[in-house]
Amino acid sequence: MEPQQFNPGLPPEQGLYDPANEHDACGVGFVVNMHGQKSHQIVKQGLEILVNLTHRGACGCDPLTGDGAGILIQTPDVFLRAQAESLGISLPPLGEYAVGNIFLPPDRAQHETCEREFQRICEEEGQVFLGWRTVPTDNTDIGRAARDVEPAVRQAFVARGPNTPTDKFEWKLFVIRKRAGVAIGATKLPQKKYFYICTLSSRVLVYKGLLLADQVERYYKDLVDDRMVSALALVHQRYSTNTFPTWDLAHPFRYIAHNGEINTLRGNVNWMRARESMLASPIYGEDLKKISPICTPGGS
């Protein structure tokens, strides 16, 4: 057997580590308190990991514009409750409400049109829309390329409807998210592509953008608040190889952050499209007709 060829700067083969498996991809990291204890320290450690992954991301000819970076945490109830109260919004107990971080058109009129459509769909799906909060951001040190296409960032608060069982709340939020994306995408709004729901959940919250790793904490002022607590943090610094960098394609996504290309993408999308007409469920019923297309057209 021929000796393995690998970069002499890498560690030697040991345990489960094999230097032959080394390859470059996006930077992804995860930190968790195994006892489920929430703290701001976990959020800080997640952001520290993110900064240490800077070398695994990329930037363009504008060195202050990255390919995207972000963090996923658990819903910070104490922080959000205080912010909502300051706006006159009364939140129900944790788990009975959802918060969504949403990108919206920078044009005020189009921005408000998107908000009204989102609220309408929430109500049609039997949920209780509670209000909006503007997410404080600071774009002073992000690149010009990122600033030129910077969306407005707002948080939507949605309470579980009286006729929605607790274990179906996340499903209804999924339906709302899919319906809103399709409905706004079908409008003639010039800035409709700015609309994107980063997360809409009673469990998790994502802060992300067309940012470098070290810009995330400075851009999103929420993240430095001591009441921003979580028992887990999932972070990602993107190296875009098969799609152009955009605000919406930054990771983490709503459930995952992956660090390499999914080379079977086209086949998987085609299989899903073929199966959409056959989807049926005694549990989700007519809701299944509302979520097509399941795979976002043009998505990575």
Coordinates of C-alpha atoms in Angstrom, one line a residue:
M1 CA 0.0 0.0 0.0
E2 CA 1.4 3.4 -1.0
P3 CA 1.9 5.9 1.8
Q4 CA -0.9 8.5 2.1
Q5 CA 0.0 11.9 0.6
F6 CA -1.1 14.9 2.6
N7 CA 0.0 18.4 3.6
P8 CA 3.0 18.0 5.9
G9 CA 1.6 20.8 8.0
L10 CA -1.4 18.7 9.1
P11 CA -1.3 16.4 12.2
P12 CA -0.5 12.7 11.6
E13 CA -3.2 10.1 11.4
Q14 CA -4.5 9.4 14.9
G15 CA -7.7 7.9 16.4
L16 CA -10.6 8.8 14.1
Y17 CA -8.6 11.6 12.4
D18 CA -7.3 10.9 8.9
P19 CA -5.5 13.8 7.2
A20 CA -6.5 12.3 3.8
N21 CA -10.1 13.5 4.5
E22 CA -9.2 17.2 4.9
H23 CA -11.0 19.5 2.5
D24 CA -12.0 23.2 2.4
A25 CA -15.5 24.3 3.0
C26 CA -17.6 26.8 5.0
G27 CA -16.9 27.3 8.6
V28 CA -19.5 25.9 11.0
G29 CA -19.5 25.6 14.7
F30 CA -21.8 24.5 17.6
V31 CA -21.6 25.0 21.3
V32 CA -24.1 23.6 23.9
N33 CA -24.7 23.4 27.6
M34 CA -25.4 19.6 28.0
H35 CA -27.6 20.2 31.0
G36 CA -29.8 22.6 29.1
Q37 CA -28.9 25.6 31.2
K38 CA -29.4 28.9 29.3
S39 CA -26.8 31.7 29.6
H40 CA -25.5 34.6 27.8
Q41 CA -22.1 32.9 28.0
I42 CA -23.2 30.3 25.4
V43 CA -24.2 33.1 23.0
K44 CA -20.8 34.8 23.5
Q45 CA -19.0 31.6 23.0
G46 CA -20.9 31.0 19.8
L47 CA -19.9 34.4 18.5
E48 CA -16.3 33.7 19.5
I49 CA -16.3 30.5 17.5
L50 CA -17.7 32.4 14.6
V51 CA -14.9 34.9 14.7
N52 CA -12.4 32.1 14.9
L53 CA -13.9 30.7 11.7
T54 CA -13.1 33.8 9.7
H55 CA -10.5 31.9 7.7
R56 CA -13.2 29.5 6.5
G57 CA -15.4 32.2 5.0
A58 CA -14.8 34.5 2.0
C59 CA -15.2 38.1 0.9
G60 CA -15.3 39.7 -2.5
C61 CA -13.4 42.6 -4.1
D62 CA -15.0 44.6 -1.3
P63 CA -13.0 43.2 1.7
L64 CA -15.7 44.4 4.1
T65 CA -18.5 42.4 2.4
G66 CA -18.5 38.7 3.4
D67 CA -20.4 35.8 1.8
G68 CA -22.6 35.7 4.9
A69 CA -22.5 34.7 8.5
G70 CA -24.9 34.2 11.4
I71 CA -26.0 32.5 14.6
L72 CA -29.0 30.4 15.7
I73 CA -30.0 30.4 19.3
Q74 CA -33.0 29.3 21.4
T75 CA -35.8 31.9 21.9
P76 CA -34.5 34.4 24.5
D77 CA -37.8 34.8 26.3
V78 CA -36.8 37.3 29.0
F79 CA -35.1 39.6 26.4
L80 CA -38.0 39.5 24.0
R81 CA -40.6 39.9 26.7
A82 CA -38.9 43.1 27.8
Q83 CA -38.7 44.4 24.2
A84 CA -42.3 43.6 23.5
E85 CA -43.5 45.3 26.7
S86 CA -41.7 48.5 25.8
L87 CA -43.8 48.4 22.6
G88 CA -47.1 47.7 24.3
I89 CA -47.1 44.1 23.2
S90 CA -48.1 41.5 25.8
L91 CA -46.5 38.1 25.1
P92 CA -48.1 34.8 26.3
P93 CA -45.9 32.2 28.1
L94 CA -42.8 30.8 26.3
G95 CA -43.9 28.2 23.8
E96 CA -47.2 29.9 23.2
Y97 CA -45.8 32.6 21.0
A98 CA -43.4 32.7 18.1
V99 CA -40.9 35.4 17.0
G100 CA -39.7 35.8 13.4
N101 CA -36.7 37.7 12.2
I102 CA -37.7 38.9 8.8
F103 CA -35.9 40.8 6.0
L104 CA -38.1 43.4 4.3
P105 CA -37.8 45.8 1.4
P106 CA -35.9 49.0 2.3
D107 CA -38.6 51.1 0.5
R108 CA -41.1 52.0 3.2
A109 CA -44.3 51.6 1.1
Q110 CA -43.2 48.1 -0.1
H111 CA -42.0 47.2 3.3
E112 CA -45.5 48.0 4.8
T113 CA -47.2 46.0 2.0
C114 CA -45.2 42.9 2.9
E115 CA -46.0 43.4 6.5
R116 CA -49.8 43.6 5.8
E117 CA -49.6 40.5 3.7
F118 CA -47.8 38.6 6.4
Q119 CA -50.3 39.7 9.0
R120 CA -53.2 38.7 6.8
I121 CA -51.8 35.2 6.3
C122 CA -51.2 34.8 10.0
E123 CA -54.8 35.6 10.7
E124 CA -56.1 33.3 7.9
E125 CA -54.2 30.5 9.4
G126 CA -55.9 31.0 12.7
Q127 CA -53.0 32.5 14.6
V128 CA -52.9 35.8 16.6
F129 CA -50.6 38.5 15.2
L130 CA -49.3 40.6 18.1
G131 CA -47.1 43.2 16.6
W132 CA -43.8 44.3 15.0
R133 CA -40.4 45.3 16.5
T134 CA -37.6 47.0 14.5
V135 CA -34.4 45.1 15.1
P136 CA -31.6 47.5 16.0
T137 CA -28.8 47.3 13.5
D138 CA -25.5 49.2 12.9
N139 CA -24.2 49.1 9.3
T140 CA -21.4 51.5 9.8
D141 CA -18.7 48.9 9.3
I142 CA -20.2 46.6 6.7
G143 CA -19.1 46.8 3.2
R144 CA -20.6 49.0 0.5
A145 CA -21.7 45.9 -1.5
A146 CA -23.7 44.6 1.5
R147 CA -25.1 48.0 2.4
D148 CA -26.3 48.6 -1.2
V149 CA -28.7 45.6 -0.9
E150 CA -29.3 45.8 2.9
P151 CA -32.9 44.9 3.9
A152 CA -34.9 46.3 6.7
V153 CA -34.9 43.9 9.6
R154 CA -38.1 43.4 11.7
Q155 CA -39.3 41.0 14.3
A156 CA -42.9 39.7 14.1
F157 CA -44.6 38.3 17.2
V158 CA -47.3 35.7 16.7
A159 CA -49.3 33.9 19.4
R160 CA -50.8 30.4 19.0
G161 CA -54.4 30.6 18.0
P162 CA -57.1 29.2 20.2
N163 CA -58.0 26.4 17.8
T164 CA -54.4 25.3 17.2
P165 CA -53.1 22.4 19.4
T166 CA -49.8 23.1 21.0
D167 CA -48.1 20.3 19.1
K168 CA -49.3 21.8 15.8
F169 CA -48.1 25.4 16.4
E170 CA -44.7 24.9 14.7
W171 CA -46.5 23.4 11.7
K172 CA -48.8 26.4 11.4
L173 CA -45.8 28.7 11.5
F174 CA -44.2 26.7 8.7
V175 CA -47.4 27.1 6.6
I176 CA -47.4 30.8 7.3
R177 CA -43.8 31.2 6.3
K178 CA -44.3 29.2 3.1
R179 CA -47.5 31.0 2.2
A180 CA -46.0 34.5 2.8
G181 CA -43.0 33.7 0.7
V182 CA -45.1 32.5 -2.2
A183 CA -47.7 35.3 -2.0
I184 CA -45.2 38.1 -1.8
G185 CA -43.1 36.5 -4.5
A186 CA -46.1 36.6 -6.8
T187 CA -46.7 40.4 -6.4
K188 CA -45.3 43.1 -8.7
L189 CA -43.4 44.8 -5.9
P190 CA -40.0 45.9 -7.4
Q191 CA -38.3 45.0 -4.2
K192 CA -40.1 41.7 -3.4
K193 CA -36.9 39.7 -3.4
Y194 CA -35.8 41.5 -0.3
F195 CA -38.6 39.7 1.6
Y196 CA -37.2 36.6 3.5
I197 CA -38.2 35.0 6.8
C198 CA -34.9 34.0 8.5
T199 CA -36.9 32.1 11.2
L200 CA -40.5 32.0 12.4
S201 CA -40.6 29.7 15.5
S202 CA -41.5 29.4 19.1
R203 CA -38.2 27.6 19.7
V204 CA -35.3 29.2 17.9
L205 CA -34.2 32.6 16.5
V206 CA -31.6 33.3 13.8
Y207 CA -29.6 36.5 13.3
K208 CA -27.7 36.5 10.0
G209 CA -26.8 38.6 7.0
L210 CA -24.4 39.4 4.2
L211 CA -21.7 39.9 6.9
L212 CA -18.3 38.9 7.9
A213 CA -17.9 36.7 11.0
D214 CA -16.7 39.6 13.2
Q215 CA -19.5 41.9 11.9
V216 CA -22.4 39.9 13.2
E217 CA -22.2 41.0 16.8
R218 CA -21.6 44.6 15.9
Y219 CA -24.4 44.7 13.3
Y220 CA -27.0 43.1 15.6
K221 CA -27.1 45.0 18.9
D222 CA -29.5 42.5 20.4
L223 CA -26.7 39.9 20.6
V224 CA -24.6 41.9 23.2
D225 CA -27.5 42.1 25.7
D226 CA -27.0 40.0 28.8
R227 CA -30.6 38.8 28.6
M228 CA -29.9 37.2 25.3
V229 CA -29.5 33.7 26.7
S230 CA -29.5 30.2 25.2
A231 CA -28.4 26.7 26.0
L232 CA -27.1 26.3 22.4
A233 CA -25.6 28.3 19.6
L234 CA -25.1 27.2 16.0
V235 CA -22.9 29.5 13.9
H236 CA -21.8 29.6 10.3
Q237 CA -19.4 31.6 8.1
R238 CA -20.1 31.1 4.4
Y239 CA -17.8 30.4 1.6
S240 CA -20.0 30.7 -1.5
T241 CA -18.9 28.4 -4.3
N242 CA -22.1 27.7 -6.3
T243 CA -24.4 30.7 -5.6
F244 CA -23.8 34.5 -5.4
P245 CA -23.7 35.8 -1.8
T246 CA -27.0 37.4 -0.7
W247 CA -28.5 38.3 2.6
D248 CA -31.0 35.5 2.5
L249 CA -28.5 32.7 1.7
A250 CA -26.4 33.4 4.7
H251 CA -26.5 30.6 7.3
P252 CA -27.7 29.2 9.7
F253 CA -30.9 28.3 8.0
R254 CA -34.0 27.4 10.2
Y255 CA -32.8 24.0 11.3
I256 CA -29.3 23.5 9.8
A257 CA -26.0 24.9 8.8
H258 CA -24.0 22.9 6.3
N259 CA -20.4 23.3 5.4
G260 CA -20.1 21.9 1.9
E261 CA -22.0 21.7 -1.4
I262 CA -24.8 19.3 -1.7
N263 CA -23.9 17.8 -5.0
T264 CA -27.2 15.9 -5.4
L265 CA -29.2 19.1 -5.2
R266 CA -30.8 19.0 -8.7
G267 CA -31.9 15.4 -8.3
N268 CA -33.4 16.0 -4.9
V269 CA -35.3 19.1 -6.1
N270 CA -36.7 17.2 -9.0
W271 CA -37.8 14.3 -6.9
M272 CA -39.5 16.6 -4.4
R273 CA -41.3 18.4 -7.3
A274 CA -42.5 15.1 -8.7
R275 CA -43.8 14.1 -5.3
E276 CA -45.6 17.3 -4.4
S277 CA -48.8 16.3 -6.2
M278 CA -48.9 13.0 -4.2
L279 CA -48.5 14.4 -0.8
A280 CA -51.3 13.4 1.6
S281 CA -51.7 13.3 5.4
P282 CA -54.6 12.7 7.7
I283 CA -53.0 15.0 10.2
Y284 CA -52.1 18.0 8.0
G285 CA -54.9 17.7 5.5
E286 CA -55.6 20.7 3.3
D287 CA -52.5 22.5 4.6
L288 CA -50.3 20.4 2.3
K289 CA -51.8 22.3 -0.7
K290 CA -50.6 25.6 0.8
I291 CA -46.9 24.9 1.1
S292 CA -45.9 24.3 -2.6
P293 CA -43.3 24.7 -3.9
I294 CA -41.6 23.0 -1.0
C295 CA -38.2 23.6 -2.5
T296 CA -37.6 27.3 -3.0
P297 CA -37.0 28.0 -6.7
G298 CA -33.4 29.1 -7.3
G299 CA -32.4 28.1 -3.7
S300 CA -29.0 26.6 -3.0

